[in-house]
Short mmCIF file of C-alpha atoms in Angstrom, two decimals:
data_model
loop_
_atom_site.label_atom_id
_atom_site.label_comp_id
_atom_site.label_asym_id
_atom_site.label_seq_id
_atom_site.Cartn_x
_atom_site.Cartn_y
_atom_site.Cartn_z
CA UNK A 1 0.00 0.00 0.00
CA UNK A 2 3.02 2.28 0.10
CA UNK A 3 2.42 3.33 3.70
CA UNK A 4 4.94 3.02 6.52
CA UNK A 5 4.25 0.37 9.11
CA UNK A 6 6.91 1.69 11.50
CA UNK A 7 4.28 3.10 13.86
CA UNK A 8 1.13 1.51 12.49
CA UNK A 9 -0.27 -1.99 12.54
CA UNK A 10 -3.24 -4.06 13.58
CA UNK A 11 -4.32 -6.77 15.93
CA UNK A 12 -6.06 -9.76 14.37
CA UNK A 13 -8.11 -12.78 15.40
CA UNK A 14 -9.43 -15.58 13.20
CA UNK A 15 -11.79 -18.52 13.74
CA UNK A 16 -11.74 -21.60 11.49
CA UNK A 17 -14.44 -24.29 11.60
CA UNK A 18 -13.51 -27.86 10.72
CA UNK A 19 -15.05 -31.25 11.52
CA UNK A 20 -16.93 -30.16 14.61
CA UNK A 21 -14.01 -28.15 15.95
CA UNK A 22 -12.91 -24.54 15.87
CA UNK A 23 -9.36 -23.21 15.77
CA UNK A 24 -8.67 -19.70 16.99
CA UNK A 25 -5.54 -17.71 16.10
CA UNK A 26 -4.99 -14.49 18.01
CA UNK A 27 -2.48 -11.65 17.67
CA UNK A 28 -3.09 -8.74 20.05
CA UNK A 29 -6.17 -7.93 22.09
CA UNK A 30 -9.19 -8.66 19.91
CA UNK A 31 -11.24 -11.48 21.44
CA UNK A 32 -13.28 -14.58 20.76
CA UNK A 33 -15.87 -15.37 23.45
CA UNK A 34 -17.97 -18.55 23.58
CA UNK A 35 -21.45 -18.65 25.10
CA UNK A 36 -21.63 -22.04 26.84
CA UNK A 37 -24.83 -23.14 28.57
CA UNK A 38 -24.22 -24.27 32.13
CA UNK A 39 -26.69 -26.87 33.38
CA UNK A 40 -26.91 -27.48 37.10
CA UNK A 41 -29.75 -28.06 39.52
CA UNK A 42 -29.93 -24.30 39.93
CA UNK A 43 -30.17 -23.72 36.17
CA UNK A 44 -32.22 -26.56 34.59
CA UNK A 45 -32.82 -26.49 30.87
CA UNK A 46 -36.41 -25.80 29.92
CA UNK A 47 -37.74 -25.27 26.43
CA UNK A 48 -40.32 -22.60 25.78
CA UNK A 49 -41.86 -21.42 22.51
CA UNK A 50 -41.97 -17.65 22.10
CA UNK A 51 -43.59 -15.51 19.45
CA UNK A 52 -41.30 -12.70 18.32
CA UNK A 53 -42.31 -9.78 16.11
CA UNK A 54 -39.71 -8.59 13.64
CA UNK A 55 -39.28 -5.60 11.38
CA UNK A 56 -41.61 -5.76 8.40
CA UNK A 57 -44.50 -7.27 10.36
CA UNK A 58 -43.29 -10.86 10.08
CA UNK A 59 -43.82 -12.98 13.19
CA UNK A 60 -41.69 -16.02 13.83
CA UNK A 61 -41.62 -18.63 16.58
CA UNK A 62 -38.33 -19.22 18.39
CA UNK A 63 -37.46 -21.74 21.07
CA UNK A 64 -35.67 -20.32 24.11
CA UNK A 65 -33.89 -22.64 26.49
CA UNK A 66 -33.75 -21.34 30.02
CA UNK A 67 -30.54 -21.54 32.01
CA UNK A 68 -27.27 -19.74 32.54
CA UNK A 69 -25.04 -19.08 29.53
CA UNK A 70 -21.47 -18.42 30.63
CA UNK A 71 -19.10 -16.18 28.68
CA UNK A 72 -15.92 -18.21 28.17
CA UNK A 73 -12.94 -16.44 26.54
CA UNK A 74 -11.20 -18.51 23.88
CA UNK A 75 -8.43 -15.93 23.56
CA UNK A 76 -6.26 -14.23 26.16
CA UNK A 77 -5.39 -10.58 25.64
CA UNK A 78 -1.74 -10.03 24.73
CA UNK A 79 -1.20 -6.77 26.61
CA UNK A 80 1.14 -5.46 29.33
CA UNK A 81 -1.59 -6.24 31.88
CA UNK A 82 -0.62 -9.88 31.42
CA UNK A 83 2.44 -10.75 33.51
CA UNK A 84 3.98 -13.25 31.07
CA UNK A 85 3.69 -10.82 28.16
CA UNK A 86 5.01 -7.93 30.22
CA UNK A 87 8.07 -9.91 31.25
CA UNK A 88 8.66 -11.07 27.67
CA UNK A 89 8.78 -7.53 26.22
CA UNK A 90 10.94 -6.31 29.12
CA UNK A 91 13.48 -9.02 28.34
CA UNK A 92 13.51 -7.71 24.77
CA UNK A 93 14.46 -4.26 26.09
CA UNK A 94 11.07 -2.58 26.49
CA UNK A 95 10.01 -0.26 29.29
CA UNK A 96 6.42 -0.80 30.41
CA UNK A 97 4.62 2.18 31.92
CA UNK A 98 1.52 4.31 31.62
CA UNK A 99 1.47 7.75 30.00
CA UNK A 100 1.14 9.35 33.44
CA UNK A 101 4.22 7.44 34.60
CA UNK A 102 6.15 8.51 31.51
CA UNK A 103 5.22 12.17 32.15
CA UNK A 104 6.16 11.94 35.84
CA UNK A 105 2.61 12.39 37.10
CA UNK A 106 2.57 8.96 38.74
CA UNK A 107 5.26 6.95 40.48
CA UNK A 108 6.66 3.95 38.63
CA UNK A 109 5.02 0.65 39.59
CA UNK A 110 3.66 -2.52 38.03
CA UNK A 111 0.58 -2.93 40.18
CA UNK A 112 -1.65 -4.08 37.37
CA UNK A 113 -2.11 -7.64 38.68
CA UNK A 114 -5.68 -8.76 39.23
CA UNK A 115 -7.08 -7.07 36.14
CA UNK A 116 -8.30 -9.98 34.05
CA UNK A 117 -10.46 -10.18 30.95
CA UNK A 118 -13.68 -9.69 32.92
CA UNK A 119 -12.50 -6.69 34.95
CA UNK A 120 -13.13 -3.30 33.36
CA UNK A 121 -10.40 -0.68 33.78
CA UNK A 122 -12.02 2.74 33.38
CA UNK A 123 -8.86 4.73 34.17
CA UNK A 124 -8.12 5.34 30.49
CA UNK A 125 -4.37 5.04 31.11
CA UNK A 126 -3.29 1.44 30.49
CA UNK A 127 0.33 0.20 30.70
CA UNK A 128 2.12 0.60 27.38
CA UNK A 129 5.26 -0.65 25.67
CA UNK A 130 8.01 1.94 25.03
CA UNK A 131 11.55 1.79 23.75
CA UNK A 132 13.98 2.57 26.55
CA UNK A 133 14.48 6.33 26.78
CA UNK A 134 11.91 7.01 24.03
CA UNK A 135 8.31 8.17 23.94
CA UNK A 136 7.32 5.59 21.33
CA UNK A 137 5.86 3.24 20.20
CA UNK A 138 3.52 3.38 23.23
CA UNK A 139 1.52 0.29 22.25
CA UNK A 140 -1.10 -0.95 24.71
CA UNK A 141 -0.64 -4.48 23.30
CA UNK A 142 2.36 -6.78 23.08
CA UNK A 143 1.67 -8.54 19.75
CA UNK A 144 0.52 -7.14 16.43
CA UNK A 145 0.91 -7.26 12.66
CA UNK A 146 3.06 -4.32 11.57
CA UNK A 147 4.39 -1.85 14.18
CA UNK A 148 7.96 -2.45 13.01
CA UNK A 149 9.53 -0.09 15.54
CA UNK A 150 7.78 -2.11 18.23
CA UNK A 151 9.53 -5.28 17.08
CA UNK A 152 12.78 -3.94 18.57
CA UNK A 153 11.19 -4.01 22.03
CA UNK A 154 9.35 -7.32 21.82
CA UNK A 155 6.11 -6.59 19.98
CA UNK A 156 5.85 -9.66 17.78
CA UNK A 157 3.35 -11.00 15.19
CA UNK A 158 3.36 -14.59 16.51
CA UNK A 159 -0.20 -15.82 17.19
CA UNK A 160 -1.44 -17.89 20.09
CA UNK A 161 -3.59 -20.77 18.83
CA UNK A 162 -6.17 -23.04 20.41
CA UNK A 163 -8.46 -25.77 19.02
CA UNK A 164 -11.60 -26.92 20.83
CA UNK A 165 -14.50 -29.26 20.12
CA UNK A 166 -17.92 -27.64 19.77
CA UNK A 167 -20.62 -29.21 21.93
CA UNK A 168 -24.39 -28.96 21.97
CA UNK A 169 -24.13 -26.65 24.97
CA UNK A 170 -22.13 -24.09 22.98
CA UNK A 171 -24.69 -21.57 21.78
CA UNK A 172 -22.99 -18.30 20.80
CA UNK A 173 -19.67 -17.17 19.41
CA UNK A 174 -18.62 -13.51 19.53
CA UNK A 175 -15.59 -12.27 17.59
CA UNK A 176 -14.88 -8.63 18.36
CA UNK A 177 -12.21 -5.93 18.37
CA UNK A 178 -10.68 -4.64 21.58
CA UNK A 179 -12.79 -1.47 21.67
CA UNK A 180 -15.90 -3.57 22.34
CA UNK A 181 -14.33 -4.93 25.53
CA UNK A 182 -12.99 -1.63 26.84
CA UNK A 183 -16.15 -1.19 28.92
CA UNK A 184 -18.08 -4.44 28.32
CA UNK A 185 -16.99 -7.72 29.90
CA UNK A 186 -17.06 -11.13 28.23
CA UNK A 187 -20.18 -11.97 30.21
CA UNK A 188 -21.86 -8.70 29.20
CA UNK A 189 -21.62 -9.54 25.49
CA UNK A 190 -22.87 -13.10 25.98
CA UNK A 191 -25.80 -11.83 28.08
CA UNK A 192 -26.69 -9.54 25.18
CA UNK A 193 -26.62 -12.54 22.81
CA UNK A 194 -28.84 -14.53 25.18
CA UNK A 195 -31.45 -11.77 25.13
CA UNK A 196 -31.34 -11.25 21.35
CA UNK A 197 -33.62 -12.86 18.78
CA UNK A 198 -30.93 -13.24 16.12
CA UNK A 199 -27.24 -12.49 15.46
CA UNK A 200 -27.88 -9.12 13.79
CA UNK A 201 -29.85 -7.88 16.78
CA UNK A 202 -27.07 -9.07 19.11
CA UNK A 203 -24.44 -7.24 17.02
CA UNK A 204 -26.44 -4.04 17.06
CA UNK A 205 -26.90 -4.05 20.81
CA UNK A 206 -23.26 -4.96 21.51
CA UNK A 207 -21.94 -2.14 19.32
CA UNK A 208 -24.47 0.42 20.54
CA UNK A 209 -23.88 -0.50 24.18
CA UNK A 210 -20.11 -0.23 23.72
CA UNK A 211 -20.47 3.11 21.92
CA UNK A 212 -22.62 4.50 24.72
CA UNK A 213 -20.09 3.41 27.34
CA UNK A 214 -17.21 4.98 25.41
CA UNK A 215 -18.95 8.34 25.35
CA UNK A 216 -19.69 8.08 29.06
CA UNK A 217 -16.00 7.74 29.95
CA UNK A 218 -14.20 9.36 26.97
CA UNK A 219 -14.74 12.00 24.30
CA UNK A 220 -13.82 9.50 21.60
CA UNK A 221 -14.41 5.89 20.63
CA UNK A 222 -12.05 3.09 19.70
CA UNK A 223 -12.73 0.47 17.03
CA UNK A 224 -15.93 -1.35 17.98
CA UNK A 225 -16.50 -4.14 15.49
CA UNK A 226 -18.32 -7.38 16.30
CA UNK A 227 -19.33 -10.62 14.59
CA UNK A 228 -21.93 -12.80 16.32
CA UNK A 229 -22.67 -16.41 15.42
CA UNK A 230 -25.62 -18.37 16.80
CA UNK A 231 -24.26 -21.91 16.76
CA UNK A 232 -27.69 -23.58 16.85
CA UNK A 233 -29.96 -23.09 13.83
CA UNK A 234 -33.53 -23.26 15.05
CA UNK A 235 -36.25 -24.63 12.78
CA UNK A 236 -38.56 -21.69 13.47
CA UNK A 237 -36.28 -19.31 11.59
CA UNK A 238 -36.83 -20.56 8.05
CA UNK A 239 -37.11 -16.99 6.75
CA UNK A 240 -34.07 -15.70 8.66
CA UNK A 241 -32.34 -14.41 5.51
CA UNK A 242 -35.43 -12.39 4.56
CA UNK A 243 -35.82 -11.09 8.12
CA UNK A 244 -32.15 -10.06 8.31
CA UNK A 245 -32.46 -8.20 4.98
CA UNK A 246 -35.54 -6.36 6.25
CA UNK A 247 -33.73 -5.35 9.42
CA UNK A 248 -30.70 -4.07 7.50
CA UNK A 249 -32.85 -2.04 5.10
CA UNK A 250 -35.24 -0.72 7.73
CA UNK A 251 -34.81 2.86 8.94
CA UNK A 252 -36.34 1.89 12.28
CA UNK A 253 -34.18 1.50 15.35
CA UNK A 254 -35.60 -1.73 16.70
CA UNK A 255 -34.10 -1.15 20.14
CA UNK A 256 -35.42 2.41 20.51
CA UNK A 257 -31.92 3.81 21.10
CA UNK A 258 -31.70 7.56 20.77
CA UNK A 259 -28.90 8.91 18.53
CA UNK A 260 -25.66 9.29 20.46
CA UNK A 261 -23.32 12.24 20.06
CA UNK A 262 -19.80 12.87 21.22
CA UNK A 263 -19.42 15.10 24.22
CA UNK A 264 -17.92 18.56 23.72
#
């Protein structure tokens, strides 16, 4: 493309389906989250037929199974929050600190332990990777494609990979960029899927909810892109392609969200 990748790059995550299994490859801090139905005495499975109205006046029946759907991460963020990644880039010569620490507004420390993938950090000042004595690259991740200057301090393009079998209790799969999870936890996005009638509705609510949270805490938004897969095709949704097309073409906001604007 003729553009420098010295200080630019991207994270990436892929999901491949094969013979009842999925393989996930992850570079950076985008995520794949599985919605797995937990069945215990406290959460028995019950089947219930519901009538759902959709855009365009079409009514379809959908079966909802009651119970608890757990949000299980199939990727682990490669960021300086993660001890093993932080130590790896430090061995490569990186200095890990926040912007406030770099500017002398905060004492140097590494007290970021305990922040896992389901804990939301609303401080807006995450630990970043810097070259020693420099104010760049300042990446809030430890692996990426591109970011060539970052390679000198341990930012690598090597993916972490995992393969799992898909079971009948696996109901949803969410593939999303890091901006979605800045203020929404893994469980938040799976709860949204559980309450949605179809994947498009789930995507809309996830993105709109993330956008609203960004504007509550910041005067900007990060990349908030999501793909949602319902792993069980239900017989009641024979016209799902037609319904999805109607929803995409409709000017209605089916969730009655008011337009959101950036704060001044």
